[in-house]
mmCIF file of C-alpha atoms in Angstrom:
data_model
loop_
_atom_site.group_PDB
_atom_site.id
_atom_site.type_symbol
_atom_site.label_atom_id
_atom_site.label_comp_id
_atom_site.label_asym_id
_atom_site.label_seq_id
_atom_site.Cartn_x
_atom_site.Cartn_y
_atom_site.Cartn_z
ATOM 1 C CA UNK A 1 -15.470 7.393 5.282
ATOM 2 C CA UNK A 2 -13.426 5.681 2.671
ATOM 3 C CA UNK A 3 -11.280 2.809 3.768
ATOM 4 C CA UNK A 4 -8.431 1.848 1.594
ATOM 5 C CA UNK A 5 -6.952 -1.683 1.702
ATOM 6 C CA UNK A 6 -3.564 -2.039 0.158
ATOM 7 C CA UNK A 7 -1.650 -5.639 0.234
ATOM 8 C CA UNK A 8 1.954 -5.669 -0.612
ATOM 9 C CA UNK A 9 4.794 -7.630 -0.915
ATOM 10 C CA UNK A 10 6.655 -7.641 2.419
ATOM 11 C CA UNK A 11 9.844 -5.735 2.574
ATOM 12 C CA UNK A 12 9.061 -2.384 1.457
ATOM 13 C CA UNK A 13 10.746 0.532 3.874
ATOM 14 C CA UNK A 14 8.486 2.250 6.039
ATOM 15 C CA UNK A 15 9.192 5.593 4.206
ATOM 16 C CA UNK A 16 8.220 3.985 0.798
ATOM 17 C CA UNK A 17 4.741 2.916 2.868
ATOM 18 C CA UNK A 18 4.491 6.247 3.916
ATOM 19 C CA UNK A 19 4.675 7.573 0.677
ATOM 20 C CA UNK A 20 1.946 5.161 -0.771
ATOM 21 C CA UNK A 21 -0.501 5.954 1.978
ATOM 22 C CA UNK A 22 0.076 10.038 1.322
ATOM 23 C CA UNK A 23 -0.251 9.405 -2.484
ATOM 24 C CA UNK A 24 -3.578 7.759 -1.979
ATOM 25 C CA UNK A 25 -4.541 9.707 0.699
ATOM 26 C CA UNK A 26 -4.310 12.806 -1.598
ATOM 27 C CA UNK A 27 -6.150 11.521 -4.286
ATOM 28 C CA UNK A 28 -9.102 9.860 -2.827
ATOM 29 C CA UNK A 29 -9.144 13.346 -1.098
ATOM 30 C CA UNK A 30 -9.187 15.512 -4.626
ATOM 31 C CA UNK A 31 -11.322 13.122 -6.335
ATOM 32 C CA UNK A 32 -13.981 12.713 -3.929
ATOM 33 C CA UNK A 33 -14.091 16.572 -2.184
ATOM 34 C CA UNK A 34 -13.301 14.728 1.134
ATOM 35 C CA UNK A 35 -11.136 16.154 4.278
ATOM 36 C CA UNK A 36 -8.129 13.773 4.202
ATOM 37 C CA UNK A 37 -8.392 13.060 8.144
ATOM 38 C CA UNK A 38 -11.501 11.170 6.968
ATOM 39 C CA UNK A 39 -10.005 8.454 4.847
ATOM 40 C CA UNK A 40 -8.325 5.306 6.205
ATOM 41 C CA UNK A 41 -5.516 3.655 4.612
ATOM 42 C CA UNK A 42 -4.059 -0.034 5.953
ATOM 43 C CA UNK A 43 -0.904 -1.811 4.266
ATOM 44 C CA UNK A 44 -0.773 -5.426 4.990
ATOM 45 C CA UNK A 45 2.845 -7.336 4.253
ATOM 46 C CA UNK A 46 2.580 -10.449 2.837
ATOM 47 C CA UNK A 47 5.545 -13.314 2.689
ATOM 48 C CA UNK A 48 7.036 -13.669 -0.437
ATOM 49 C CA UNK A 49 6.304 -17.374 0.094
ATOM 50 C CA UNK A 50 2.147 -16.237 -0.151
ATOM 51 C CA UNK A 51 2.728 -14.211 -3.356
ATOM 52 C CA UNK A 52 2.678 -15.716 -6.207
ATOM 53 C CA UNK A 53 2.515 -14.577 -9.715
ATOM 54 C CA UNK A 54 2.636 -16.758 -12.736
ATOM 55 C CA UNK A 55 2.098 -19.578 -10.404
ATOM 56 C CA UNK A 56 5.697 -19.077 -8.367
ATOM 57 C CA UNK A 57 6.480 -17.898 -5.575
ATOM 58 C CA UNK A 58 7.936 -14.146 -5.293
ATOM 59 C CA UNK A 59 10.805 -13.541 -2.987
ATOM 60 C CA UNK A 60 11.185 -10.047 -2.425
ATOM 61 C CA UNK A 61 9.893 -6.299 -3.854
ATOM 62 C CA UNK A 62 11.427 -5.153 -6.823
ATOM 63 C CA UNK A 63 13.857 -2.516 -6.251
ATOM 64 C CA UNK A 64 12.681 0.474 -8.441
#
């Protein structure tokens, strides 16, 4: 049973979460000939204030 771990940047909307965890869901399911009701997904939010790229803090998800 695959188990997906996905860590993100906290203030994503819970339809946008949804959305990744479908997407992922789908492929893993495709790619390895599994039923999707077999593969776990978890999203962890993390503080801006414990993400850090380029050595700085990050604030808040980029609005796409």
């Amino acid at each position: 049973m695959p188990f997906v771990s996905i860590r993100i940047l906290e203030g994503h909307t819970q339809k946008r979460k949804n959305e990744i965890s479908r997407r992922v869901t789908e492929a893993i399911s495709e790619v390895a000939e599994l039923p999707m009701d077999k593969i776990w997904v978890v999203i962890e939010d993390v503080p801006g204030s414990d993400w850090f790229v380029g050595g700085e803090p990050t604030r808040e998800p980029k609005r796409l």
